[in-house]
Coordinates of N, CA and C in Angstrom, one line a residue:
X13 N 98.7 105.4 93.2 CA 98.7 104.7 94.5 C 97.5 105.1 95.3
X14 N 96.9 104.4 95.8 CA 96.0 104.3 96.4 C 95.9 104.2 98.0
X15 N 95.2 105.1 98.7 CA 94.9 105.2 100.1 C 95.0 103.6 100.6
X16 N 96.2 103.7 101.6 CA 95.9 102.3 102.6 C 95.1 101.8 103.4
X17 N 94.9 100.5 103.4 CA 94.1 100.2 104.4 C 94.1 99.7 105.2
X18 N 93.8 99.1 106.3 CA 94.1 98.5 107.7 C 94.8 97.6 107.1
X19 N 94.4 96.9 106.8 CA 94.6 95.3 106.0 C 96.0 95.4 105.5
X20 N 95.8 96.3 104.8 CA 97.4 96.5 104.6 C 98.7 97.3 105.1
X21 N 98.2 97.9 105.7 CA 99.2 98.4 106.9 C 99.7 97.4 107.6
X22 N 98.9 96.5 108.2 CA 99.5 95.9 109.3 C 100.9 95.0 109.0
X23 N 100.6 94.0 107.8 CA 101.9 93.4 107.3 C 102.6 94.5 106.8
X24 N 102.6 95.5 106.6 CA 103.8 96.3 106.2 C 104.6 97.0 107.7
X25 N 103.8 96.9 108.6 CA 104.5 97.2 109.8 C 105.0 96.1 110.8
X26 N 104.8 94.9 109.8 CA 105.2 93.8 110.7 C 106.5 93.6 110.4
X27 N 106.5 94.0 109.1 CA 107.7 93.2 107.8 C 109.2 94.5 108.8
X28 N 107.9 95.8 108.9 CA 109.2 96.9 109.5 C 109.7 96.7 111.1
X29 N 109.4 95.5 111.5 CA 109.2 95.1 112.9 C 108.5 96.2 114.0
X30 N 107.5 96.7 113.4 CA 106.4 97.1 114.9 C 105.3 96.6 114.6
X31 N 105.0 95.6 114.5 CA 103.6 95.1 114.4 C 102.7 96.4 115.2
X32 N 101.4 96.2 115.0 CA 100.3 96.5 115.5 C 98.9 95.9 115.5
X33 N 98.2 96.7 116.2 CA 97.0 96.0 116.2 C 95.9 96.2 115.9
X34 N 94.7 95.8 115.4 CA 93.5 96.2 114.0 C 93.0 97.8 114.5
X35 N 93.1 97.9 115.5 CA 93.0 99.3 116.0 C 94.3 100.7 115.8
X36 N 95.3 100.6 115.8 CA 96.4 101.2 115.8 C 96.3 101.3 113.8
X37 N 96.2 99.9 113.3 CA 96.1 100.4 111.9 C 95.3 101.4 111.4
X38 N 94.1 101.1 112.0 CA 93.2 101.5 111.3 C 93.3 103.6 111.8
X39 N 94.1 103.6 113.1 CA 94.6 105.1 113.3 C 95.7 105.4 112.2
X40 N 96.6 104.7 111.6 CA 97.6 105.1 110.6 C 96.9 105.3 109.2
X41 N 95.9 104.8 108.9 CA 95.2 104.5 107.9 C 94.3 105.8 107.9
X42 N 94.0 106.3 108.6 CA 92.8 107.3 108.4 C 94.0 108.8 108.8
X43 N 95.3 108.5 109.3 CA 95.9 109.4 109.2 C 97.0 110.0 108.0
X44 N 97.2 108.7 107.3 CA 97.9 109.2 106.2 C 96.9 109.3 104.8
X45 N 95.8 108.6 105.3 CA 94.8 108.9 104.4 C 95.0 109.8 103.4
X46 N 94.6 111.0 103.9 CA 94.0 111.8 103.5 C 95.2 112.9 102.8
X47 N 96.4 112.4 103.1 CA 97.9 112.6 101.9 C 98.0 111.7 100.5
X48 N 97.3 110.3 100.9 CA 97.4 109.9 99.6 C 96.4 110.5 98.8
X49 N 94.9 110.8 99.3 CA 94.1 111.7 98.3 C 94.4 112.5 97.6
X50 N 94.8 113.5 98.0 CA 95.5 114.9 97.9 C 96.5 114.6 97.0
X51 N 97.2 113.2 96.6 CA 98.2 113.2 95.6 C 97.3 112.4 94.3
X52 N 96.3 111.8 94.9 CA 95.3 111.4 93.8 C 95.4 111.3 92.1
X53 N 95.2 112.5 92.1 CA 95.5 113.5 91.1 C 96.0 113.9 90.1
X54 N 98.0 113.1 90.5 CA 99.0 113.6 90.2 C 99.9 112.3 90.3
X55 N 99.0 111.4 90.8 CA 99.7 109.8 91.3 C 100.3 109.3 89.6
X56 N 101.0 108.8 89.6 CA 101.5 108.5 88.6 C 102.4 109.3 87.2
X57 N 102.6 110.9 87.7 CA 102.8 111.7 86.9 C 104.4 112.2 87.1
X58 N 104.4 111.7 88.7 CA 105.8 112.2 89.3 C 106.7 111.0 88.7
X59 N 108.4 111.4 88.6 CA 109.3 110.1 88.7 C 109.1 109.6 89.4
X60 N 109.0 109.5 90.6 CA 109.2 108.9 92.1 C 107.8 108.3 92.0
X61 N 106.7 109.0 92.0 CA 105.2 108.5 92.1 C 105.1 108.2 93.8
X62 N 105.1 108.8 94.8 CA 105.1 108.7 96.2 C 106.1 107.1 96.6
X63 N 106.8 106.6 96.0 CA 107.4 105.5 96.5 C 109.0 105.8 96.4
X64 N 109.4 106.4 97.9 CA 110.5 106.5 98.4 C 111.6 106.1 98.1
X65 N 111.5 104.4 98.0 CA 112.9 103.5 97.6 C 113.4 104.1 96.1
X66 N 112.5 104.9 95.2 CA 112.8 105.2 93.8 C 113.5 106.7 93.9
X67 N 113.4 107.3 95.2 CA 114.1 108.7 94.8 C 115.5 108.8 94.3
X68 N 116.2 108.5 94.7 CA 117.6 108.1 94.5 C 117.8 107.7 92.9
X69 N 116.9 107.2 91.6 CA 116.8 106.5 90.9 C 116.1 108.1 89.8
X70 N 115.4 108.4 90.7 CA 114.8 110.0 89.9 C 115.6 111.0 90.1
X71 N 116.1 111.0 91.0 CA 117.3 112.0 91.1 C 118.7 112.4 90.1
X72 N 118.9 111.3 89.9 CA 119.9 110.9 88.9 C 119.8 110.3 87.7
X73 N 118.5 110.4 86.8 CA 117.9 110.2 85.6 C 118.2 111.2 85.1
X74 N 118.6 111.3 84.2 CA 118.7 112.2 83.3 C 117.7 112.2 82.1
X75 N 116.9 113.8 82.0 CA 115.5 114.0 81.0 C 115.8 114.3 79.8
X76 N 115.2 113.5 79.0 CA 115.5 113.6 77.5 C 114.7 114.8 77.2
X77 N 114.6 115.8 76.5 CA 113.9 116.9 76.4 C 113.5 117.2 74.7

């Protein structure tokens, strides 16, 4: 997963009903920034992989070992 960007923030905060505006994104965007880098790294290695709706789904998987 890759660092958000304005562009796409905004419809995702529309969809969440708080729209905003090219300015307000672009402050969510340079604030969560710098959490998606920092998972960079590691992105794709977790069950979950930073996408929330799946915890519940990794939680209760059971690992073949």
């Amino acid at each position: 997963m890759t660092r958000p960007t304005p562009k796409e923030i905004k419809p995702i905060a529309q969809v969440a009903g708080v729209p905003v505006d090219d300015e307000i994104a672009t402050r969510i965007s340079n604030s969560i920034g710098p959490a998606f880098e920092g998972f960079e790294a590691i992105a794709g290695t977790l069950p979950f992989d930073l996408e929330p709706a799946l915890y519940p789904i990794a939680q209760t998987q059971k690992v073949s070992k």
